[in-house]
Coordinates of C-alpha atoms and ligand atoms in Angstrom, one line a residue:
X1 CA 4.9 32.9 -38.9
X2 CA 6.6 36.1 -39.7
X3 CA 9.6 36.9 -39.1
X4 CA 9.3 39.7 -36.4
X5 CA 6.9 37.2 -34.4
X6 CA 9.6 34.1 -34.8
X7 CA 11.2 33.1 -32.0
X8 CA 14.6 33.4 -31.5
X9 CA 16.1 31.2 -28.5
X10 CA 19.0 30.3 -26.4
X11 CA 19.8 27.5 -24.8
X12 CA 22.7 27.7 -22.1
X13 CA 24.0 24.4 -20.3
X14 CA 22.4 22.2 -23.6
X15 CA 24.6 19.9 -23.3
X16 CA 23.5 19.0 -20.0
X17 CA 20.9 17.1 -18.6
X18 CA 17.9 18.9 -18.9
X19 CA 19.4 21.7 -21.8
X20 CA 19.7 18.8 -23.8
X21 CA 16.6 17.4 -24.1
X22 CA 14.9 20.9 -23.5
X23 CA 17.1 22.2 -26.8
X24 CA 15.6 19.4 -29.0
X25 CA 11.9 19.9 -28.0
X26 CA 11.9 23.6 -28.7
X27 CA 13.9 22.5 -31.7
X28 CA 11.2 20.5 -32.6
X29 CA 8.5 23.2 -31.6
X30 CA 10.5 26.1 -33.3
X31 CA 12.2 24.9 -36.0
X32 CA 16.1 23.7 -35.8
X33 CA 17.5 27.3 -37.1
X34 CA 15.6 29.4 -34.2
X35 CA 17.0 27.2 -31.2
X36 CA 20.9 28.0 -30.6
X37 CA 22.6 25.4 -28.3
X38 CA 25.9 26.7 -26.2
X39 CA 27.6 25.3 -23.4
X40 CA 30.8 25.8 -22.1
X41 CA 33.3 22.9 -22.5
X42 CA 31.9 19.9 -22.9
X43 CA 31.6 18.6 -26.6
X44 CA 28.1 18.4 -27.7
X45 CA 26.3 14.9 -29.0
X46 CA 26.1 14.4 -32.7
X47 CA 22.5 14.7 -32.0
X48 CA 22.7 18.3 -30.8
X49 CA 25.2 19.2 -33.4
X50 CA 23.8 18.3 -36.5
X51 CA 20.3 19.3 -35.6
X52 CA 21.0 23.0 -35.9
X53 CA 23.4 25.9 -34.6
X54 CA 26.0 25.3 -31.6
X55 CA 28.3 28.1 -30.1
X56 CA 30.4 27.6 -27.0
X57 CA 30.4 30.3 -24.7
X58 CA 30.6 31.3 -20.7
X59 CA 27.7 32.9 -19.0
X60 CA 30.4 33.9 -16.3
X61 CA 32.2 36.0 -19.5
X62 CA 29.2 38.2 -20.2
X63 CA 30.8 39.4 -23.5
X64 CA 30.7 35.6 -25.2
X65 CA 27.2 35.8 -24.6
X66 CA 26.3 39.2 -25.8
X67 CA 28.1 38.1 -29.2
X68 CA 25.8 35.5 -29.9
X69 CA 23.0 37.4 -28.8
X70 CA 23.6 39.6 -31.8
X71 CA 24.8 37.0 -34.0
X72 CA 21.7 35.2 -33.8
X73 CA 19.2 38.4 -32.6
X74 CA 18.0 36.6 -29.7
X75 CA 15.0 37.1 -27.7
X76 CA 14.3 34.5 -25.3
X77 CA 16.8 32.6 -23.1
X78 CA 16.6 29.2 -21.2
X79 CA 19.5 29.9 -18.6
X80 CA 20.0 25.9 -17.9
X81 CA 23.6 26.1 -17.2
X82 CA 24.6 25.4 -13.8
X83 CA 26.7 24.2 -10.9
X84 CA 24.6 21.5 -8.9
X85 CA 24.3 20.2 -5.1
X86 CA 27.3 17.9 -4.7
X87 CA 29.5 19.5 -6.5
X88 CA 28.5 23.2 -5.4
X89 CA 29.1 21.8 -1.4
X90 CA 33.0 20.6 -3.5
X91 CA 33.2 24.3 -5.4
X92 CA 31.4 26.7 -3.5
X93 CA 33.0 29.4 -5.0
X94 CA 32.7 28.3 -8.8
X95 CA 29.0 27.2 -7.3
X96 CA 28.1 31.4 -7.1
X97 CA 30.2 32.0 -9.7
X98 CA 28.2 30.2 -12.6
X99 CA 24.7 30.3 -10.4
X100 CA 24.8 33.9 -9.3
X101 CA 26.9 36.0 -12.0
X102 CA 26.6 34.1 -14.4
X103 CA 22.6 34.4 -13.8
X104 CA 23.2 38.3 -13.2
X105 CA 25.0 38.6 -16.9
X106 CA 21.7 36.4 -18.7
X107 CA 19.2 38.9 -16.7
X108 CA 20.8 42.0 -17.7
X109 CA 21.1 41.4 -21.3
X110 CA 17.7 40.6 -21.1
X111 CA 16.7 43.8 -20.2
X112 CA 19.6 45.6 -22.3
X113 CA 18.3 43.9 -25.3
X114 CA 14.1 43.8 -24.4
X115 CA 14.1 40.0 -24.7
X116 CA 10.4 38.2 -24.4
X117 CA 11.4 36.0 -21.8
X118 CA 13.7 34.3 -19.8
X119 CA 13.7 30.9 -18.0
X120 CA 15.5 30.7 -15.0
X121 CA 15.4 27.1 -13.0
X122 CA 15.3 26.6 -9.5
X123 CA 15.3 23.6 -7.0
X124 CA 14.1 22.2 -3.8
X125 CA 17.3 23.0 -3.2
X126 CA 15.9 26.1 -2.3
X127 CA 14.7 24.9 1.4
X128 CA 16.3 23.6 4.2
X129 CA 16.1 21.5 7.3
X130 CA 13.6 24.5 8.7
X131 CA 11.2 23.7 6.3
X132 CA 8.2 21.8 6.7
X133 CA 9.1 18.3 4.8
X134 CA 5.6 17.1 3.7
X135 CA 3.7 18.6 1.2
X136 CA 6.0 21.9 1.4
X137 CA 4.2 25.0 0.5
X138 CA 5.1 27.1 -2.1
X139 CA 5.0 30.3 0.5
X140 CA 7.5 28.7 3.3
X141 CA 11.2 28.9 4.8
X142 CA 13.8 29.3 2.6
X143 CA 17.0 28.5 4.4
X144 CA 19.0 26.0 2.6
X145 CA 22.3 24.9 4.1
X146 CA 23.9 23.9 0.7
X147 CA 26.0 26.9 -1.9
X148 CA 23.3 25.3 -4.5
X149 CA 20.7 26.0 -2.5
X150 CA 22.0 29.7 -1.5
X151 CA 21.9 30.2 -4.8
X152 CA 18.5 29.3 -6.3
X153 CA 17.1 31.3 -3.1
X154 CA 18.6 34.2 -4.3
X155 CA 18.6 33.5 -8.3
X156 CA 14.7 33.3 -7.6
X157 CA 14.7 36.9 -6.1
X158 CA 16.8 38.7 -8.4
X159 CA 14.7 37.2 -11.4
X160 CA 11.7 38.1 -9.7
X161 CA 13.1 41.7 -9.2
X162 CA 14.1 42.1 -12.6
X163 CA 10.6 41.5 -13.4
X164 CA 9.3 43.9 -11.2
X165 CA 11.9 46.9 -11.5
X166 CA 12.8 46.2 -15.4
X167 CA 9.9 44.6 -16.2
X168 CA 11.9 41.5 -17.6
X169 CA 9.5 38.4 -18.2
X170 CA 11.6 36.1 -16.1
X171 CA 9.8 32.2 -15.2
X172 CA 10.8 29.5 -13.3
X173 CA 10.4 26.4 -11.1
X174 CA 12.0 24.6 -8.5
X175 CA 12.7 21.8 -10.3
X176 CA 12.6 18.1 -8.2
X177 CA 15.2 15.5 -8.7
X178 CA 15.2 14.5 -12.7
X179 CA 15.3 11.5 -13.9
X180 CA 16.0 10.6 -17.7
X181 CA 17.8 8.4 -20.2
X182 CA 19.6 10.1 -22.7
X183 CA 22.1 12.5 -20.9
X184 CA 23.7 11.5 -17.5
X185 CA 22.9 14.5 -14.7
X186 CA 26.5 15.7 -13.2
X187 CA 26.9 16.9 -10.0
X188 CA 23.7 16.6 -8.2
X189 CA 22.5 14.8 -4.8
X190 CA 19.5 13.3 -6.7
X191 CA 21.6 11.5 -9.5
X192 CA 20.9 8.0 -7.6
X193 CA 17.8 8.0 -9.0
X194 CA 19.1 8.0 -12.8
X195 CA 22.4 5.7 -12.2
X196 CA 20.4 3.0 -10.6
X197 CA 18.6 2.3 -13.9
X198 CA 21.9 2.5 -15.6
X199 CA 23.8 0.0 -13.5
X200 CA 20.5 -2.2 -13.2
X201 CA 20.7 -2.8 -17.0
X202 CA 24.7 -2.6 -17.1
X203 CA 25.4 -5.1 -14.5
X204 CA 21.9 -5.8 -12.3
X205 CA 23.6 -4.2 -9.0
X206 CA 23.7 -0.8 -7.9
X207 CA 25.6 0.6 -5.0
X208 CA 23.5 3.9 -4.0
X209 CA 24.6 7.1 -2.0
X210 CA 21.7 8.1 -0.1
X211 CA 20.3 5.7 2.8
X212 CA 17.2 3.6 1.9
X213 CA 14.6 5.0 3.6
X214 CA 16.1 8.4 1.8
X215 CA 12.1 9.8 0.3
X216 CA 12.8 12.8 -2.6
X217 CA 10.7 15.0 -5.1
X218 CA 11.3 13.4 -8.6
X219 CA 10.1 13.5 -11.7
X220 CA 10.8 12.1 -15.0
X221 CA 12.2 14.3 -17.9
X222 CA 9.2 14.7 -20.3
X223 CA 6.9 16.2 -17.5
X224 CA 9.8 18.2 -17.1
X225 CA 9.9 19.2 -20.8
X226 CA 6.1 19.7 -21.3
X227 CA 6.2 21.8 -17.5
X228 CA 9.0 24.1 -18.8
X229 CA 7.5 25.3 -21.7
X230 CA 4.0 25.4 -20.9
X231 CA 4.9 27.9 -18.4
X232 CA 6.7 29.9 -20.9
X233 CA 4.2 29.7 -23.3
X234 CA 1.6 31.0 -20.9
X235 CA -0.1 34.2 -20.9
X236 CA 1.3 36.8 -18.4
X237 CA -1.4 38.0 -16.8
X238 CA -1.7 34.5 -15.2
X239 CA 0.6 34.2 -13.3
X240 CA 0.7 35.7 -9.5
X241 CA 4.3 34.0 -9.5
X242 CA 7.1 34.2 -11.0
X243 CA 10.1 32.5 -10.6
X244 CA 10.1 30.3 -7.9
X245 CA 6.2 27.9 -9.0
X246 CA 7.1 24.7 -6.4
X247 CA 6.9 21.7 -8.9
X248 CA 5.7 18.7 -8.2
X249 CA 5.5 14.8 -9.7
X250 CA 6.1 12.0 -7.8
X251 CA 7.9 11.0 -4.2
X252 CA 9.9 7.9 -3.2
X253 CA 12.1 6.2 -1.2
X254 CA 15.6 5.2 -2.9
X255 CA 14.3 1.5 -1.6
X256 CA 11.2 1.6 -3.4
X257 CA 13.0 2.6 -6.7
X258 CA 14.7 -0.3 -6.3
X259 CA 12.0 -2.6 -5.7
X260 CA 10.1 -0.8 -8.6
X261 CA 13.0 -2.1 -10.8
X262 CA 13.1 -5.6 -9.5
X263 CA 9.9 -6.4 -10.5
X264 CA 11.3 -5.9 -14.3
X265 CA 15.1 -7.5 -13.4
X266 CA 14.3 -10.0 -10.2
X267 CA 18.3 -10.7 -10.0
X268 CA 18.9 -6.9 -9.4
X269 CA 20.4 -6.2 -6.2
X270 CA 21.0 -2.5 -4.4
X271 CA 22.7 -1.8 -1.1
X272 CA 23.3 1.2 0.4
X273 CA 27.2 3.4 1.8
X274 CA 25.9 6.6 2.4
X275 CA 28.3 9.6 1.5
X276 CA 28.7 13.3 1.8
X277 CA 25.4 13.9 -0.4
X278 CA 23.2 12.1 2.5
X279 CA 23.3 15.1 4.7
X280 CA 22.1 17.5 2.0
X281 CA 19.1 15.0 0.9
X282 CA 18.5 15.0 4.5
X283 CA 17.9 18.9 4.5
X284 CA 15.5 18.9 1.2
X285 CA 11.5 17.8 1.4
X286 CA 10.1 14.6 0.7
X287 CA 7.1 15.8 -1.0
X288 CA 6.0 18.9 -2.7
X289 CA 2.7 20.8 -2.6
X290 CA 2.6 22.1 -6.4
X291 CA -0.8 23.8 -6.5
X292 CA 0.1 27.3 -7.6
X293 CA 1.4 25.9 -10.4
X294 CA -1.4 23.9 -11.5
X295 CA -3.7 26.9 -10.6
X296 CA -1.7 29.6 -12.4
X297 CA -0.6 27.9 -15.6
X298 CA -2.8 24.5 -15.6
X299 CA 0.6 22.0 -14.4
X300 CA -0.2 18.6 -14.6
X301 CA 2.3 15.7 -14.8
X302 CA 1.5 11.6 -16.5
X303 CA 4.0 9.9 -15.4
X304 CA 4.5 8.0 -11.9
X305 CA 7.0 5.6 -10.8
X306 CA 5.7 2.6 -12.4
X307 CA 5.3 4.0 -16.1
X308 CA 8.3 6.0 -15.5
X309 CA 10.5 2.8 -14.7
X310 CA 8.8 0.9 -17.1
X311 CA 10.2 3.4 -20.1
X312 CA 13.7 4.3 -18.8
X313 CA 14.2 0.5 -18.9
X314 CA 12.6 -0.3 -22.6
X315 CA 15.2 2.7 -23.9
X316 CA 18.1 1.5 -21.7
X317 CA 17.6 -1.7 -22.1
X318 CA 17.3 -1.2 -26.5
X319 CA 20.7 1.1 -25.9
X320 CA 22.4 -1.6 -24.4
X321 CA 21.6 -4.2 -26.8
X322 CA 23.0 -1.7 -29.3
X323 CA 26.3 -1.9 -27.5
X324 CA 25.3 2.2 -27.2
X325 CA 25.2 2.3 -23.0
Ligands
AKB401 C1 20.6 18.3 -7.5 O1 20.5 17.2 -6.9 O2 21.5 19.1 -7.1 C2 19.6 18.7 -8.5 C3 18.5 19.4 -7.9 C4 17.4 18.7 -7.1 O3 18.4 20.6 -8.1 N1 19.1 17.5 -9.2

């Protein structure tokens, strides 16, 4: 590849859940030295950090990003750094801060500096109690009740107006709940479905947040990987949408999750104290209608609760027994 057709890309929030593993498959795909990984405060895993290039910056302080935007002549951005549910109903104001201008600062140096293209996630977070809950359209209400979801509503409209007034290549999804085994989520209303696995293999009992019968939009983090960069990778004339493709995987009940892991660890036992995060689970879908997606750019996920469970518990399970958990 030459060098004017190289990609040169940057990762915000990598050392979250998603950035994380998201930095190391376009590692992978791109070559270590073309992928810069920042975050903000939290010190990256050896994994991360001796892979290839880390900077720490603070999309909020648009000049720390601009720097390495000419340091390391940048052209596409990943803008995974973000305030979630729970702790966006805690921090409402950071919540906008980080969601909204820190969003506003990655979008206009984009245009300032003619990227390719930008990712910009959204949620489910994005639709409220109005909405219809079963198989929700990708054309519907929009009026979350949560600062997170206030945010991705408007994050999806001012990426899709930078792309048509600036003509800025801005793609997203709403993302479902994630589940995955190498970096804790932080902050979310769907992290249940990720600490149950941990606990079941720590100590076989989990004590979960959300009621039982409590039915969300999951899916598990290398769909999530592969559906993130096909639809960057695809060709533009495509797509009729932009920013907001509805995303969709699997559905379940915090109680079938854990039945789905008893049948692997019979003695493991879950009850149930609903908290704060109840109410906003209560305001999101239970299951997602995702055919734009699979129209537009040819979406298509493996996994399903049974091979999903099966795998987070094989790598736990091995990181445990490596005294690495
Ligand atoms: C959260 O729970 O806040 C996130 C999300 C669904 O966007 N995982």
């Amino acid at each position: 590849m030459s060098k004017k057709n190289m990609k040169k890309i940057l990762v915000t929030g990598s050392v979250g859940q998603i950035g994380s593993e998201l930095t190391m498959a376009l590692r992978k795909k791109h070559g270590n030295d073309n992928v810069l990984a920042t975050g903000r405060k939290t010190k990256p895993s050896e994994t991360l950090l001796n892979s290839g290039p880390f900077e720490f910056i603070d999309i909020v302080k648009k000049e720390t990003v601009e720097k390495v935007v000419k340091d390391y002549d940048i052209d596409t951005i990943y803008n995974m750094a973000a305030i979630l549910s729970a702790t966006g109903e805690e921090k409402p104001l950071l919540c906008w801060d980080v969601n909204m201008n820190g969003l506003y600062n990655i979008l206009e140096l984009a245009r300032e500096y003619e990227m390719t293209r930008v990712f910009v996630p959204s949620s489910i977070a994005a639709f409220g109690p109005e909405t219809p809950r079963i198989d929700t359209p990708q054309e519907t209400v929009l009026k979350p009740k949560t600062m997170y979801g206030v945010t991705k509503v408007a994050g999806e409209l001012l990426a899709d107006y930078y792309f048509k007034r600036f003509n800025v290549d801005v793609r997203g999804v709403r993302y479902p709940g994630i589940i995955s085994s190498e970096t804790l989520p932080g902050g979310g209303t769907t992290d249940y479905a990720v600490a149950i696995y941990y606990e079941a293999i720590k100590n076989k009992r989990y004590t979960c947040f959300v009621k039982k019968d409590t039915t969300l939009p999951m899916m598990y983090m290398p769909d999530c990987i592969k559906g993130t960069i096909d639809l960057m990778e695809v060709d533009l004339s495509k797509l009729k949408h932009h920013s907001d493709f509805n995303l969709a995987s699997m559905s379940f009940s915090a109680g079938e999750l854990a039945s789905e892991i008893k049948k692997h660890i019979p003695e493991f036992i879950c009850d149930y104290k609903p908290d704060f995060r109840q109410v906003i689970a209560d305001s999101w879908p239970q299951s997602i209608d995702d055919s734009a997606a699979r129209k537009e750019w040819g979406w298509k996920p493996s996994y399903n609760l049974s091979s999903m469970t099966k795998d987070m518990l094989e790598k736990l399970g091995k990181r445990h027994e490596e005294g690495k958990l």
